[in-house]
CSV table of C-alpha atoms in Angstrom, one decimal:
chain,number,residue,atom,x,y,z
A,1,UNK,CA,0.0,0.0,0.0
A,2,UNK,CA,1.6,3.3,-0.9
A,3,UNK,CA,2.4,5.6,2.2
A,4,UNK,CA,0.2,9.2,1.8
A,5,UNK,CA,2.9,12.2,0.4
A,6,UNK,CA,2.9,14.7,3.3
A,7,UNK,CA,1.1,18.3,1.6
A,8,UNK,CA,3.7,20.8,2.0
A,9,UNK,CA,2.7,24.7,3.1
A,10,UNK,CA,5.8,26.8,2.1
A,11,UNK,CA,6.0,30.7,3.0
A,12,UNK,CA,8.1,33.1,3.8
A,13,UNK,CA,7.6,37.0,5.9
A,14,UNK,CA,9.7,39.7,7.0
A,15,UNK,CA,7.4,40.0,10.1
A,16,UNK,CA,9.2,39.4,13.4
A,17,UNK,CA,9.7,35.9,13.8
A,18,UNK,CA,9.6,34.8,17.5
A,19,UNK,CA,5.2,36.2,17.1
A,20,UNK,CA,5.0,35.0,13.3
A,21,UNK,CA,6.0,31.4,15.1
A,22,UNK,CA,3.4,31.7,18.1
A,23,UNK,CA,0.9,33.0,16.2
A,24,UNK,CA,1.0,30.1,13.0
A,25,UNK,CA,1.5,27.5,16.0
A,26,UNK,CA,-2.1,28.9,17.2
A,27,UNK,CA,-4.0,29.2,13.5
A,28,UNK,CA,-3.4,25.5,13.0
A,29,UNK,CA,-5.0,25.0,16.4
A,30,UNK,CA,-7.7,27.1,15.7
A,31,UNK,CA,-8.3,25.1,12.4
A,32,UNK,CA,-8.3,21.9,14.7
A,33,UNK,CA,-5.3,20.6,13.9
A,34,UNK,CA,-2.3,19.3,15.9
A,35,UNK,CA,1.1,20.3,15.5
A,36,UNK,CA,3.0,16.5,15.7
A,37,UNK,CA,6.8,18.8,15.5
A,38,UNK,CA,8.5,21.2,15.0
A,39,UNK,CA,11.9,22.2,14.6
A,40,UNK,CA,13.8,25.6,14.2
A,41,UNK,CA,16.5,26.2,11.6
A,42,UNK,CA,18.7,29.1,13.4
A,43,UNK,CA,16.5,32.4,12.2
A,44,UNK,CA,16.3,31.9,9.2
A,45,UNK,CA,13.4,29.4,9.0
A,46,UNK,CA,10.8,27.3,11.5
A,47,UNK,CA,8.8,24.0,10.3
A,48,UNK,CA,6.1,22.6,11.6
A,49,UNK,CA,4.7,19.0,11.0
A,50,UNK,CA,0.7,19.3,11.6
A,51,UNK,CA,-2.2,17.0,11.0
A,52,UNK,CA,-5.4,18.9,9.7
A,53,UNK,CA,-8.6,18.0,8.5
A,54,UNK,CA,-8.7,18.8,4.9
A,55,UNK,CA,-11.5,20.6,4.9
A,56,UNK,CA,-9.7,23.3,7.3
A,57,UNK,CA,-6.6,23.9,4.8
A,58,UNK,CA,-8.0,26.8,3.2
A,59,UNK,CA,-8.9,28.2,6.3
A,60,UNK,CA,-5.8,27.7,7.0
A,61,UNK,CA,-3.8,29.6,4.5
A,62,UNK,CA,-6.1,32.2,5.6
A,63,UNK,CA,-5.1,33.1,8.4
A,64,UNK,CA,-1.5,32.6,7.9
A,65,UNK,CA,-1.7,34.8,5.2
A,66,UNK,CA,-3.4,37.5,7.6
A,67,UNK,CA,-0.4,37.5,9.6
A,68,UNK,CA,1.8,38.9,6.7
A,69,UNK,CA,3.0,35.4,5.3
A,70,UNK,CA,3.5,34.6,1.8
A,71,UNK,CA,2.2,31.3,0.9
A,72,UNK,CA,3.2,29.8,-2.3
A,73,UNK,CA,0.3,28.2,-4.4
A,74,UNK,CA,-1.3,24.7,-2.9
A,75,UNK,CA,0.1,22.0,-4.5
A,76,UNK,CA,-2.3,19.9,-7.2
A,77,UNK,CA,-2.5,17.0,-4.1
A,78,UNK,CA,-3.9,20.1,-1.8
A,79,UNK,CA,-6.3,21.0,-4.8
A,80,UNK,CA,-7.6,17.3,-4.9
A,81,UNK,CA,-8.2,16.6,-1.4
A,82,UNK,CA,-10.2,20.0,-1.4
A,83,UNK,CA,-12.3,18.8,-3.9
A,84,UNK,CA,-12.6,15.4,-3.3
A,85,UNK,CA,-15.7,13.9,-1.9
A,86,UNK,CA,-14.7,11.2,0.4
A,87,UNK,CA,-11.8,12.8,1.8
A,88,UNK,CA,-9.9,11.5,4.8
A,89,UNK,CA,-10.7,12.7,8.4
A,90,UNK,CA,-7.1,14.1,9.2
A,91,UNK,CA,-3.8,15.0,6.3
A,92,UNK,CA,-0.4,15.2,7.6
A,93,UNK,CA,1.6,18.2,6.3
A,94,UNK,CA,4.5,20.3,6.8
A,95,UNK,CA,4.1,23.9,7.2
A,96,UNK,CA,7.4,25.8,6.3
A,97,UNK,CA,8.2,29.0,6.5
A,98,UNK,CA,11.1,30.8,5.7
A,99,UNK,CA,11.9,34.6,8.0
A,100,UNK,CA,13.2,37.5,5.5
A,101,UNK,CA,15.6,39.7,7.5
A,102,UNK,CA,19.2,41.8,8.2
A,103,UNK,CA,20.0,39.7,10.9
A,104,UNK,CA,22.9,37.4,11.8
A,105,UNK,CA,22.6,33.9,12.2
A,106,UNK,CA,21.0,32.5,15.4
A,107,UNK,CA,23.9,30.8,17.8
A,108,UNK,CA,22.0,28.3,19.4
A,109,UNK,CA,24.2,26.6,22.6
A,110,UNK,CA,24.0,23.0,23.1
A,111,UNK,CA,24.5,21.4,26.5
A,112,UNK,CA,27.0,19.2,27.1
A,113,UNK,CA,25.2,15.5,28.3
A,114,UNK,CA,27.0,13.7,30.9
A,115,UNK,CA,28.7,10.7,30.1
């Protein structure tokens, strides 16, 4: 059986990052979905892996466009499960996006482990 491709949401904003992040963590919430990871590349970029019902994707793109991101078209597999009749209760995707800015890299420290 083949394994369902994981949609991928792709932006990118010059608003401030650290809020941009809080507030895309809460629009997938509010579209009832559930954010399974997430992981931080320095400042330049943050990546969420959600599950959302399909029916909430252009909601969605909504409000993640409200808060000043970019959004690159949906992908033809985003366009099918839109339209599709019998779509499944829950998609996984990734939602990218990318932070536009002057600034330096992000140092992040990593703590030594015992051992």
């Amino acid at each position: 059986m083949a394994r369902p491709r994981l949609l991928q949401i792709q932006g990118s904003t010059r608003a401030e990052r650290l809020a941009v992040t809080a507030q895309a963590s809460e629009a997938v919430i509010a579209c009832r979905g559930y954010i399974l990871d997430y992981h931080q590349f320095s400042n330049m970029a943050v990546c969420f892996t959600i599950e959302i019902p399909p029916a909430r994707l252009t909601e969605l793109r909504a409000q993640l466009a409200a808060l000043e991101i970019d959004l690159k078209p949906p992908a033809p597999e985003e366009q099918s499960l839109l339209s599709a009749a019998a779509s499944p209760d829950e998609v996984a995707a990734s939602l990218r996006i990318a932070f536009i800015h002057n600034e330096p890299d992000l140092r992040i420290e990593i703590p030594a482990i015992p051992g």
